[in-house]
Structure formats: structure tokens, C-alpha cells
XYZ file of C-alpha atoms in Angstrom:
666
model
C -62.831 14.058 -74.878
C -60.484 13.467 -77.881
C -61.826 14.477 -80.910
C -60.895 14.036 -84.623
C -60.395 16.609 -87.048
C -60.970 14.740 -90.609
C -61.617 16.390 -94.336
C -60.310 16.001 -97.547
C -56.894 17.787 -98.305
C -56.731 21.765 -98.563
C -60.319 21.601 -96.657
C -58.498 23.843 -94.095
C -58.177 21.347 -91.628
C -54.742 22.594 -89.968
C -55.971 26.170 -89.959
C -58.701 25.085 -87.956
C -56.754 22.869 -85.978
C -54.362 25.748 -84.928
C -57.239 28.545 -84.451
C -59.045 25.875 -82.094
C -55.673 25.037 -80.401
C -52.848 27.655 -80.279
C -50.701 25.741 -82.260
C -48.277 26.836 -85.139
C -48.529 23.711 -87.338
C -47.569 24.233 -91.139
C -49.969 25.080 -93.137
C -50.317 25.721 -96.995
C -52.546 26.308 -100.130
C -52.421 23.127 -101.474
C -53.509 19.179 -100.437
C -50.597 17.124 -99.144
C -49.212 19.197 -96.497
C -50.287 17.289 -93.353
C -48.838 13.583 -93.693
C -48.881 12.621 -89.784
C -51.592 13.677 -86.826
C -51.359 15.968 -85.042
C -52.793 16.436 -81.072
C -53.161 19.408 -78.713
C -55.891 20.824 -76.024
C -58.801 23.412 -76.879
C -58.170 26.222 -76.282
C -60.186 27.074 -72.638
C -62.167 30.632 -74.575
C -63.322 28.030 -76.945
C -63.660 25.316 -74.249
C -66.271 26.315 -71.374
C -67.422 22.878 -70.851
C -64.522 22.404 -67.632
C -63.307 18.845 -69.458
C -60.525 18.802 -71.131
C -61.019 18.278 -74.952
C -57.872 17.148 -77.650
C -58.346 17.712 -81.076
C -56.587 15.290 -83.189
C -55.651 16.531 -86.818
C -55.239 14.196 -89.630
C -54.211 13.628 -92.683
C -56.119 15.048 -95.598
C -58.282 12.023 -97.541
C -60.799 11.546 -100.396
C -62.914 8.081 -99.099
C -62.091 5.904 -96.328
C -60.631 3.302 -98.812
C -56.908 5.257 -98.418
C -55.255 5.178 -101.381
C -51.729 6.415 -99.440
C -49.920 5.705 -96.235
C -51.364 9.293 -95.263
C -54.993 8.213 -95.848
C -54.095 5.170 -94.243
C -53.549 7.039 -90.985
C -56.718 8.792 -91.261
C -58.913 5.909 -91.444
C -56.935 3.827 -88.939
C -57.789 6.279 -86.063
C -61.275 6.721 -86.969
C -61.962 3.506 -86.908
C -59.563 1.961 -84.171
C -59.159 4.732 -81.161
C -62.725 5.457 -81.269
C -62.425 9.513 -80.736
C -65.713 10.758 -79.037
C -66.478 13.099 -82.402
C -65.496 13.430 -85.221
C -65.695 17.106 -86.545
C -65.837 16.668 -90.326
C -64.238 19.985 -92.446
C -65.880 20.349 -95.731
C -65.102 23.097 -97.649
C -68.066 25.035 -98.610
C -67.164 25.386 -102.056
C -66.545 22.498 -103.224
C -69.494 19.932 -101.269
C -69.860 17.504 -104.475
C -66.302 16.709 -103.854
C -66.970 17.021 -100.126
C -69.871 15.164 -99.137
C -68.681 11.924 -100.332
C -66.433 11.378 -97.279
C -68.488 12.458 -94.868
C -71.207 10.450 -95.675
C -68.594 7.279 -94.691
C -67.927 8.930 -91.986
C -71.664 9.236 -90.576
C -71.665 5.240 -91.193
C -69.295 4.760 -88.372
C -72.043 5.064 -85.087
C -69.405 8.211 -84.298
C -71.425 11.440 -84.147
C -70.533 13.976 -86.864
C -70.386 17.988 -86.539
C -69.891 19.378 -89.980
C -67.872 22.512 -89.674
C -68.213 23.970 -93.024
C -65.742 25.745 -93.627
C -64.520 29.108 -96.207
C -68.138 29.975 -95.504
C -66.879 33.475 -96.387
C -66.692 33.024 -100.171
C -70.106 31.957 -101.138
C -70.748 35.346 -100.893
C -67.820 36.583 -103.204
C -68.704 33.651 -105.590
C -72.795 33.995 -104.910
C -73.407 30.586 -103.937
C -75.947 30.091 -101.263
C -76.134 26.615 -99.433
C -79.725 25.326 -97.935
C -77.780 24.420 -94.429
C -80.956 23.155 -92.634
C -81.944 21.056 -95.381
C -78.215 19.785 -95.852
C -78.429 18.668 -92.072
C -82.033 16.906 -91.618
C -80.689 14.762 -94.669
C -77.622 13.852 -93.486
C -78.727 14.026 -89.858
C -75.792 15.847 -88.473
C -75.147 19.240 -87.176
C -73.938 21.668 -89.056
C -71.887 25.080 -88.756
C -70.682 27.623 -90.251
C -66.680 28.492 -90.208
C -64.049 30.372 -91.381
C -60.333 28.661 -89.649
C -58.218 31.793 -91.459
C -60.672 34.582 -89.715
C -59.844 35.515 -85.798
C -62.988 36.896 -84.923
C -66.329 35.594 -85.577
C -65.036 32.774 -87.495
C -67.968 30.021 -85.801
C -65.419 28.176 -84.043
C -66.913 28.831 -80.628
C -70.350 27.462 -81.881
C -68.260 24.559 -83.395
C -67.143 23.579 -79.873
C -70.437 24.189 -78.281
C -71.703 21.207 -80.755
C -69.084 19.030 -80.369
C -69.844 19.158 -76.606
C -73.908 18.954 -77.343
C -73.449 15.905 -79.593
C -71.139 13.790 -77.932
C -72.654 10.057 -77.015
C -75.627 10.698 -79.258
C -76.095 9.059 -82.202
C -77.035 9.420 -85.530
C -79.005 7.292 -88.741
C -76.268 7.623 -91.625
C -77.909 9.224 -94.904
C -76.638 6.769 -97.303
C -76.619 2.527 -96.445
C -74.863 1.061 -99.019
C -75.976 -2.654 -99.839
C -75.498 -6.234 -101.024
C -71.375 -4.938 -101.179
C -69.019 -6.971 -101.150
C -66.180 -5.826 -100.046
C -64.055 -7.965 -101.575
C -64.807 -7.879 -104.936
C -63.744 -4.402 -106.585
C -66.787 -4.227 -109.609
C -69.143 -4.549 -106.076
C -67.864 -1.387 -104.338
C -67.156 0.152 -107.274
C -70.783 -0.049 -107.912
C -71.395 0.957 -104.499
C -69.439 3.696 -104.865
C -71.135 5.153 -108.052
C -74.606 4.500 -106.179
C -73.157 6.942 -103.195
C -71.751 9.809 -106.005
C -75.005 10.040 -107.672
C -76.753 10.211 -103.506
C -74.337 12.945 -103.171
C -74.861 14.884 -106.293
C -78.461 14.512 -106.177
C -78.524 16.318 -102.484
C -75.726 19.074 -103.688
C -77.967 19.826 -106.677
C -81.177 20.609 -104.301
C -78.428 22.168 -101.102
C -76.851 24.005 -103.161
C -77.912 27.741 -105.711
C -75.171 28.569 -107.497
C -75.644 32.243 -109.516
C -72.223 31.809 -111.359
C -71.535 28.728 -113.568
C -67.827 26.954 -112.943
C -67.907 25.875 -116.303
C -67.516 29.974 -117.412
C -64.064 31.476 -117.253
C -62.741 33.370 -114.652
C -59.753 35.728 -114.145
C -58.417 33.050 -112.200
C -57.854 30.621 -114.785
C -56.382 33.958 -117.135
C -53.872 34.216 -114.668
C -53.093 30.453 -114.552
C -52.728 31.073 -118.324
C -49.752 32.764 -118.047
C -48.240 31.216 -115.060
C -48.607 27.591 -115.868
C -48.541 27.978 -119.052
C -46.285 25.812 -120.612
C -43.405 27.624 -122.350
C -43.687 30.999 -119.718
C -43.637 29.189 -116.768
C -40.549 28.312 -116.116
C -39.168 31.974 -116.902
C -41.680 33.019 -114.682
C -40.608 31.207 -111.931
C -37.277 31.480 -112.581
C -38.151 35.037 -112.354
C -39.879 35.043 -109.177
C -37.267 33.231 -107.436
C -34.574 35.859 -108.232
C -36.653 38.355 -107.189
C -37.056 36.588 -103.999
C -32.935 35.940 -103.324
C -32.541 39.765 -104.407
C -34.615 41.120 -101.418
C -33.502 38.465 -99.310
C -29.803 38.410 -99.454
C -28.897 41.458 -101.255
C -31.379 44.227 -99.959
C -33.552 43.467 -97.136
C -31.825 40.362 -95.130
C -28.505 42.164 -94.687
C -30.545 45.570 -93.884
C -31.862 43.556 -90.827
C -28.707 41.850 -90.421
C -27.212 44.942 -89.399
C -29.109 45.485 -86.286
C -28.598 41.826 -84.902
C -24.894 41.098 -85.991
C -24.844 44.481 -84.143
C -25.865 43.307 -80.643
C -23.679 40.041 -81.392
C -20.179 41.982 -81.099
C -21.826 43.679 -78.331
C -22.268 40.749 -76.659
C -18.575 39.021 -77.604
C -16.987 42.514 -76.424
C -19.119 42.295 -72.580
C -18.253 38.314 -72.350
C -14.251 39.369 -73.134
C -14.596 42.492 -70.664
C -15.979 39.863 -68.177
C -13.070 37.468 -68.317
C -10.374 39.932 -68.212
C -7.221 39.449 -69.175
C -6.209 37.226 -66.124
C -8.211 34.307 -67.682
C -6.658 31.202 -69.664
C -6.229 31.725 -73.079
C -7.972 28.249 -73.812
C -10.774 28.659 -72.047
C -10.781 32.293 -74.092
C -10.799 30.594 -77.428
C -13.380 27.949 -76.350
C -16.095 30.607 -75.460
C -15.473 33.571 -77.529
C -13.950 32.156 -80.402
C -15.784 28.608 -80.281
C -18.923 28.876 -79.069
C -19.878 33.271 -79.193
C -17.994 33.767 -82.241
C -19.056 30.264 -84.137
C -22.695 30.144 -83.199
C -22.775 34.117 -83.798
C -21.426 33.132 -87.861
C -24.188 31.195 -87.829
C -27.155 33.260 -86.605
C -26.109 36.030 -87.929
C -27.309 34.885 -90.848
C -30.816 34.532 -89.649
C -32.164 37.549 -90.848
C -31.760 36.448 -94.144
C -33.212 33.588 -93.946
C -35.919 35.267 -92.089
C -36.603 36.798 -95.030
C -36.186 34.392 -97.329
C -39.019 32.011 -95.455
C -41.346 34.874 -95.139
C -41.208 35.554 -98.916
C -41.889 31.543 -99.893
C -44.445 31.297 -97.066
C -46.463 34.584 -99.143
C -46.085 32.522 -102.428
C -47.481 29.345 -100.935
C -50.469 31.034 -99.277
C -51.452 32.717 -102.320
C -51.247 29.401 -104.506
C -48.688 29.944 -106.536
C -46.334 27.274 -105.571
C -49.458 24.917 -106.310
C -49.041 25.991 -110.196
C -45.543 25.814 -110.150
C -46.262 21.354 -109.534
C -48.154 21.770 -112.935
C -45.228 23.457 -114.738
C -42.729 20.650 -113.494
C -45.055 17.902 -113.880
C -44.599 18.133 -117.982
C -40.765 17.754 -117.058
C -40.777 15.235 -114.062
C -43.116 13.108 -116.109
C -40.362 12.333 -118.992
C -38.235 11.213 -116.309
C -40.134 9.168 -114.439
C -41.867 10.810 -111.419
C -44.897 12.673 -110.768
C -45.986 15.891 -110.424
C -46.555 15.647 -107.035
C -42.859 14.965 -106.088
C -42.702 18.668 -106.373
C -44.525 19.229 -103.173
C -41.660 17.465 -100.923
C -39.383 18.995 -102.925
C -40.703 22.330 -102.240
C -41.138 22.152 -98.557
C -37.655 20.760 -98.882
C -36.835 24.389 -98.839
C -37.007 25.055 -95.512
C -35.935 21.736 -94.361
C -35.789 18.341 -96.131
C -37.366 16.020 -92.812
C -40.506 17.597 -93.783
C -39.398 17.296 -97.160
C -39.209 13.625 -97.092
C -42.099 12.604 -94.839
C -44.563 14.442 -97.382
C -43.333 11.680 -100.188
C -45.897 9.737 -98.112
C -48.472 11.364 -100.519
C -47.092 9.605 -103.261
C -49.031 6.441 -103.962
C -46.209 4.574 -106.524
C -43.510 3.033 -104.260
C -40.885 2.979 -106.806
C -41.881 7.319 -107.183
C -41.778 7.781 -103.660
C -38.679 6.340 -102.580
C -36.768 8.008 -105.629
C -38.455 11.509 -104.133
C -37.181 10.690 -101.105
C -33.613 10.457 -102.744
C -33.644 13.344 -104.717
C -36.047 15.758 -102.080
C -32.414 16.614 -100.044
C -30.894 18.231 -102.964
C -33.080 21.274 -102.540
C -31.287 23.775 -100.306
C -32.836 23.711 -97.422
C -32.988 26.537 -94.871
C -30.049 24.687 -92.993
C -27.649 25.337 -96.704
C -28.762 28.882 -96.602
C -26.029 30.481 -94.301
C -23.318 28.333 -96.688
C -24.646 30.266 -99.695
C -24.999 33.734 -97.999
C -21.373 33.478 -97.042
C -19.617 32.192 -99.875
C -21.975 34.705 -102.446
C -21.103 37.510 -100.058
C -17.238 36.490 -100.127
C -16.358 35.427 -103.025
C -19.140 36.562 -105.357
C -20.315 39.988 -104.211
C -23.731 39.307 -102.777
C -24.854 38.317 -106.375
C -28.546 37.445 -106.766
C -27.233 34.822 -109.328
C -25.713 32.815 -106.815
C -29.135 31.364 -104.757
C -30.894 31.577 -107.552
C -29.041 29.300 -109.726
C -28.130 26.670 -106.841
C -31.630 26.225 -107.052
C -31.473 25.459 -110.520
C -28.668 23.557 -110.011
C -30.411 21.248 -107.957
C -33.911 21.173 -110.454
C -31.449 19.963 -113.017
C -29.785 17.430 -110.713
C -32.611 15.976 -109.752
C -33.877 15.788 -113.351
C -30.891 13.688 -114.471
C -31.169 12.203 -111.062
C -34.364 10.579 -111.822
C -33.584 9.914 -115.121
C -31.138 7.574 -114.119
C -32.709 5.986 -111.483
C -35.700 5.330 -113.198
C -33.241 3.396 -116.151
C -31.615 1.689 -112.694
C -34.583 0.670 -111.658
C -36.198 -0.748 -114.946
C -38.903 1.172 -115.420
C -38.198 3.821 -117.864
C -41.177 2.568 -119.982
C -43.299 3.328 -117.073
C -46.179 5.969 -117.355
C -47.199 7.877 -114.442
C -50.352 10.296 -114.329
C -50.572 13.232 -111.942
C -53.939 15.254 -110.424
C -53.722 17.953 -108.308
C -56.587 19.897 -107.234
C -55.504 23.141 -107.578
C -56.239 26.389 -105.120
C -57.902 29.467 -105.655
C -56.007 32.060 -105.839
C -55.937 34.388 -102.553
C -54.471 37.674 -101.211
C -51.578 36.182 -98.884
C -51.778 36.580 -95.361
C -49.086 38.770 -93.442
C -50.094 36.998 -90.385
C -49.718 33.419 -91.460
C -46.663 34.120 -93.754
C -45.347 35.434 -90.064
C -45.999 32.806 -88.332
C -44.805 30.326 -90.282
C -41.602 32.666 -90.323
C -41.200 32.352 -86.521
C -41.956 28.710 -86.348
C -39.094 28.695 -89.108
C -36.740 31.187 -87.293
C -37.397 29.116 -83.705
C -36.141 26.034 -84.858
C -33.266 27.221 -86.811
C -32.203 29.268 -82.910
C -33.191 26.082 -80.550
C -30.225 23.942 -83.408
C -28.138 26.658 -82.689
C -28.076 26.925 -79.509
C -27.798 22.956 -78.971
C -26.476 20.956 -81.642
C -24.363 23.919 -83.561
C -22.903 25.324 -79.725
C -22.091 21.651 -79.101
C -20.157 21.289 -82.098
C -18.365 24.708 -82.170
C -16.796 23.918 -78.995
C -15.639 20.536 -79.929
C -14.542 21.967 -82.807
C -12.459 24.697 -81.032
C -11.176 22.208 -78.038
C -9.548 19.583 -81.408
C -7.932 22.576 -82.478
C -6.557 23.825 -79.510
C -5.033 20.560 -78.396
C -2.903 18.086 -80.174
C -3.188 13.879 -79.154
C -0.901 14.809 -76.139
C -3.488 17.124 -75.025
C -1.278 19.689 -75.024
C -1.824 23.188 -76.190
C -0.965 23.509 -79.950
C 1.849 26.044 -80.512
C 0.921 29.159 -82.677
C 1.950 28.300 -86.521
C 1.443 24.327 -86.442
C -2.067 23.977 -86.154
C -1.789 21.523 -88.172
C -0.667 19.045 -85.449
C -4.287 19.236 -83.823
C -6.383 16.594 -83.628
C -8.858 18.081 -85.825
C -6.494 18.630 -88.347
C -4.821 14.885 -88.263
C -8.469 13.868 -88.648
C -9.996 15.779 -91.336
C -6.513 15.731 -93.617
C -7.345 12.675 -94.815
C -10.569 13.580 -95.999
C -8.887 16.845 -97.601
C -6.404 14.809 -99.875
C -9.459 13.001 -101.149
C -10.969 16.524 -101.806
C -7.984 18.040 -104.023
C -9.104 17.106 -107.181
C -12.087 19.499 -106.340
C -9.647 22.709 -105.595
C -10.118 22.565 -101.605
C -7.969 20.268 -100.164
C -6.989 21.497 -97.160
C -7.964 20.271 -93.660
C -10.414 23.250 -92.846
C -12.650 23.083 -95.213
C -12.282 19.492 -95.165
C -13.285 19.574 -91.483
C -15.771 22.434 -92.274
C -17.690 20.205 -94.669
C -17.667 16.887 -92.011
C -19.466 18.475 -89.279
C -21.840 19.787 -91.799
C -23.121 16.147 -91.842
C -24.452 16.981 -88.447
C -25.981 20.621 -89.611
C -25.252 22.314 -92.391
C -24.998 25.444 -90.431
C -22.016 24.072 -88.683
C -20.148 24.726 -92.349
C -20.044 28.074 -91.177
C -19.768 28.076 -87.957
C -16.818 25.693 -88.310
C -15.517 28.000 -91.078
C -15.686 30.873 -88.377
C -13.620 28.803 -85.583
C -10.720 27.240 -88.177
C -10.195 30.411 -89.323
C -10.576 32.515 -86.317
C -13.159 34.473 -87.706
C -15.615 35.982 -84.868
C -18.846 37.028 -87.406
C -18.803 37.354 -91.098
C -20.877 40.394 -91.547
C -19.726 44.270 -90.581
C -22.064 46.391 -89.065
C -21.293 49.681 -90.482
C -20.757 48.665 -94.065
C -22.918 46.132 -94.241
C -20.593 43.988 -96.125
C -18.736 40.871 -95.241
C -16.224 41.646 -92.107
C -12.925 43.987 -93.370
C -14.172 43.755 -97.085
C -15.225 40.409 -98.679
C -11.325 39.904 -99.738
C -9.886 39.648 -96.442
C -12.042 36.776 -96.007
C -11.437 34.833 -99.348
C -7.533 35.499 -98.784
C -7.897 33.963 -95.556
C -10.084 31.023 -96.802
C -7.237 30.959 -99.697
C -9.882 29.760 -102.455
C -10.203 31.104 -105.845
C -13.902 32.112 -107.082
C -14.056 28.749 -109.086
C -13.087 26.842 -105.712
C -14.801 28.407 -103.535
C -17.822 27.747 -105.909
C -16.964 23.942 -106.279
C -16.766 23.868 -102.239
C -20.481 25.574 -102.609
C -21.548 22.944 -104.813
C -20.216 20.251 -102.535
C -21.890 21.025 -99.179
C -24.782 21.771 -100.630
C -25.598 18.717 -102.978
C -23.956 15.678 -101.287
C -25.661 13.635 -98.292
C -28.046 15.949 -96.136
C -27.529 16.295 -92.190
C -28.349 12.521 -90.516
C -31.529 13.853 -89.466
C -32.710 14.100 -92.788
C -30.860 10.679 -93.782
C -32.979 9.240 -90.421
C -35.977 10.506 -92.350
C -34.836 9.066 -95.333
C -34.527 5.694 -94.191
C -37.924 5.613 -92.659
C -39.696 6.778 -95.171
C -37.801 3.952 -97.912
C -38.581 1.194 -95.639
C -35.219 -0.432 -97.448
C -31.785 -0.775 -96.229
C -31.001 -1.393 -100.065
C -32.755 2.070 -101.714
C -30.935 3.949 -98.201
C -27.651 3.097 -98.621
C -27.920 3.420 -102.530
C -29.153 6.761 -101.760
C -26.403 8.332 -99.637
C -23.998 6.357 -102.619
C -25.731 8.271 -105.336
C -26.144 11.225 -103.241
C -22.040 11.574 -102.774
C -21.157 10.539 -106.176
C -23.202 13.063 -107.806
C -21.578 16.128 -105.439
C -18.333 15.183 -106.288
C -18.818 15.002 -110.068
C -20.638 17.867 -110.280
C -18.195 20.032 -107.510
C -15.167 17.947 -109.791
C -16.851 19.172 -113.066
C -17.479 22.409 -111.622
C -13.231 23.365 -110.547
C -11.636 21.746 -113.521
C -13.790 22.957 -116.137
C -14.094 26.489 -114.585
C -10.464 26.540 -113.820
C -9.580 25.482 -117.383
C -11.889 28.448 -118.490
C -10.597 31.097 -116.415
C -6.461 29.809 -116.686
C -5.982 27.872 -120.365
C -4.930 24.654 -117.378
C -6.730 22.022 -115.528
C -6.559 22.753 -111.293
C -4.677 20.164 -109.169
C -5.831 16.445 -108.795
C -7.074 16.621 -112.282
C -5.818 12.909 -113.331
C -6.652 11.117 -110.028
C -9.972 12.974 -109.809
C -11.205 12.015 -113.124
C -10.502 8.825 -112.832
C -12.834 8.698 -109.763
C -15.248 10.091 -111.227
C -15.395 7.669 -114.610
C -15.513 5.031 -112.184
C -18.777 6.086 -110.683
C -20.093 7.251 -114.573
C -19.115 3.517 -115.621
C -20.587 1.897 -112.497
C -24.044 4.450 -113.175
C -23.738 3.067 -116.900
C -23.549 -0.663 -116.192
C -26.855 -0.248 -113.581
C -28.708 1.310 -116.319
C -27.723 -1.340 -119.134
C -28.867 -4.122 -116.315
C -31.722 -1.941 -115.553
C -33.068 -1.459 -119.780
C -32.208 -5.561 -120.016
C -35.045 -5.841 -117.062
C -37.217 -2.851 -118.817
C -36.931 -4.932 -121.900
C -37.657 -8.154 -120.025
C -41.001 -7.069 -119.179
C -42.200 -5.328 -122.463
C -41.763 -8.869 -124.105
C -43.940 -10.227 -121.582
C -45.930 -7.993 -121.785
C -46.543 -8.609 -125.576
């Protein structure tokens, strides 16, 4: 048996899906988190029928007439794949909005069971619902559920009811008559009649003691955190607190225990190998694999604390307010406030963030958002931030915080450029988002989300990063004649010969050496590789001292080994954060943009932006600190000016297109 879980966005579908299947799919306290269908078997503790029941979690939809690509997924599944039963998850606190979609589902000749979710909130809102009357009018069973609870949540009753109605027939409560589906006016008139039917039904079934038109304490909070003037400073303060806790205090404290284990394992493997083993094999195994992977995994606690805090912010409903705060700025540069959702999701991983652009209806805005989302520092980039903040800036929290705000600044500038190039600078956008209610964040949900992301991180460290570090170690150990490179002649290695031409390009950015170029290149496979490769090429086994809670032997030692000034290190950090993302994320961009011209333009734009910002950071910073520009200033300036000239040319070309559009409209 196959059942489809349908409902409006943020009605709790994925939370219910996780509860009945045992899966840990990502959930969020806002609309648009689920953008693709997922399926899994119902848990045996809930399913006593003896037959397998597959639950399919579908993206949220407001009606059977799709406006976005993820709504099309829902419509196509329920219409074309004939599920045995539809479970319609209805937000009990918002019947008016939810039952419009329900009335359409009831016309499909597929048995429907309504899960009246969030029923626990009805008491708090002093609202009563006449469920018996609703069942009689709608002609389908209704089960009260609280998918966020582990017990007495109604889910067992829900599955029993699903089994009971399978194969049965039902009559739709509302049948549209004389509707011409090819005529939009006719469809709109029918929708108005349907709304009137639902409105009348809800007025009879629902008894609200508290009027929603009255202001409550949640409105009071919104007046502060979503205020047009206070919203941004509050967001900055909160992000600074998040980074301070995760990167300076709690994260390093937990990392102490993990790195101690990695050190012990390194020593243990070294003792097993003994002194008779080949130095090459020893270097590959200890420094390449254990040292390289350990360097990345050593930052896992810092990342987990950060993910946990972000999950709490998301779960309590604050991140949805950030979308509202940012809409004012995004609208002016041709994006919608909805663009912030993929970008916030992208702080975990750029790939689901790019996929979340499906919720954006406007094609140009969707492609632009897919292009700009990778600028947000994702989880894979956090080890790079943590490393450079620790080595060159004494673990200062401002480093991580400023990288997020620099990303937002680059995104706004990038959007402004793209809207001009595409000739749509006069286009207007509208942002409508249903704000979730504030609630106490769940430590359980935040822990599940954090552990899920940590699992992905560890899997990547044990596969891609391990393989990459072993390869890097081999390439550094041998020259092209497959002879072991002599001590002091590392620049004759395979790795050095491949990375050196790229290092030449990076001289104006302040880090034109082959070791740093090699690390930046491997970052395109996975950004964590930057840290792992640096550990290998500089023969550093790990970065965190277990006694002092600082990077090995003090940050000055590591800085000395890498041979970078603080400003060059900042430039290198910016280059790795704001140039194109990993290949997997580029693949996601290709999928969502559906246009090779946009894809290549996006990659070129990302590389140009990263190069230009890194160049300005190094050269201006060096001028301020030393009174003169850094090395390679002239030819770096020529490259940057050439890129700026190309952008100005494209902007002028786009402005002419925009002007022609206005003339035609006039």
C-alpha cells in the first residue's frame, strides 16, 4: 500500500513523516523546506496490518493548481501515481487556509484521511473544533495528531484509519459546476465559490474565544525583531553570539576530547607500523590519511555546536523573520525575500540550499538565487574559517561573523549586477510568506538535525576527503619519474608542478605559493579538503592542542609554517569562501538553472567575484598596514579592471534592453 502525505507548507508533513517512518529528514519551522518527494516504510509499531505501507512525503502545496515546480511534484504524484490513500495534513490552527486544498483532494476519487495536526495548540488558542460535523460534511475521517510528540500523538489511530479506508469510496463535499478549465476567469469564479464554501464550513465548525485580529505577545516580539531599523542589528548580534559560542567557547572545549582521541589513534598506528616500515607508506598512512582526515574531523565539534544553535533559531521561528527583514533589501536588487530561505538553508550545505530555489516562481529570480546561494558559507567551509580564525586572528568571533555579512553584501551586490545585466532592473517582485508562530525550540529536533549533518560530514571525511588526502600525499611524495622527492626539493614533486601555474595567478592575492594553490584547487572537490590538504602539504598532523585548547604549539608556529601575513591569510580565506563551490554544488546549480549559459556565467561570476574581493582585501590591507601595495599589484589590477569592464559592458547592454521594454510598454 502507498499513501501520499499532502498538505499546505509548514503544516507539519515532514515532522509527521519522520514520526511514522523513523526517518530524520530535515524539517524547518517555515514554509518551503520540502522541495522533493521522499518515501519510506511505516514503522511496524504503528502498522499492525502485516502488509508494507509506504509513506510518500510530498512538497507543500496550497492547491492542485501549481504555481511553483515543487507544487507540481505534489500535483503530478497524486494525479498520476494513484496512491491508495491520501493523508491530508491540516494545520488545526488554520482551517480556513488548509481546507481549500482538502476540498480539491476529495474530488480525486482516492480515499482521504485528514490528520488534524498541531491539535495541542487549540487549547492554548482557546479554540474548539466540531470534528464530528467536519467529518459529516467533508465525508472523510479526521484524526487529531500532534506529530511533534513522542507519545499520545494520535499517529497510531491515523495509520489504523488509513488501513480502514483503503479501497473505499467517498463523495466530494463541493463539486464545481460549469467550469471552463481553459478560461482563467471561469476558474477564478469557481475558486471564489469554493472559498465561500470553506469559509461557511469553518465558521460553523470552529469556535474561537480569542480573536486573531487582536495583537498578542508574538506580535510584540515581531515589532522588535522584524523592525526595519532594528532587525539587521539584532540579526548581527545573534550571529555574533552564535559564532562566539561555537568557535571560541563551547566548540573548542568539546574539540579537546575528540582531538585527544585522534592523537592517540595516530600514535597507536605509528607504534604498530614500527621503525621498519617504508617511510613513504608511513607518510601516506600517518600524515596523508590519518593526519589529513583528522585535521578536518578535529573541527567537527565546532561545526556541530554551530549547527545546533542555528537549528534552535530555525525551530523557534526566528529565521523566518530574517527573511522578512531581508526582503526590503532583496527587493531593491531584483530578488524576492523568498530568496533568503535557500541562502539560510545553504549555511548547512549549498546543495539543498540551491534545490530550495524551486520555491521561487520567477525564473530569473530563481536562477539568480541559485547562482548566489553558494556565496553563503556552508558547513564544509566552516573548518577553513575556524582554522584561519584560530591561526591568524586569535579565535576572534568577528572573523566568522564578518564572513557571513560579507557574503550577504556580495549577494546583494551580485543580485544588483545580475538584474542590470538581464535587463530587468525595473521589474517588481512581491513577497508573501506565512510567518510561523514563535515556539520554544526543541532540543530533540535540533539534536537530530545536528547529528544528521554531522553524519554527512563524517561520511564525506571518510570517503572523498580520505581519498583526496591520500592522493595529495602521493603526489607530494613522488616526482614525474615516480622517484621519491628528496628532502628540501618538494618543489619538484608532481603536486608542486601542477599547482605552480595556478600559484602564479594568485600572486596578486598574497598567496602565490604552490602549497596554498594546491589546497584551493582540492577545495573544488570538497571545501573541507582545503584544511586537509594544508595539513598534508605542510606536514601538520592536527591543529588543536589537547592541553591548551589552541592550535598546535601556538598559532604563531602554524602561521610561520604557512608564511602568510594576517592580511594575506584573510585574503586566502575570502578566496576559498567566495569562489565557485564544490563540484556537487555546481551540479545542483546546473539542475536548477536548466540553462548552460546561466551555469557557465554563474561559475565565471563566482570566480571573478572571489578573485576581485580577495585582491582588494590583500592590496588595500597591505597598503594600510605597510604604506605600499603588495606584490603583483599591477597585473592583478589589470585582471580585475578587465573583469569590471566586462561587467560594465554587459550592464550597459542590459540597460538598453530594459529601456526598450519600457518603450514598448509605454
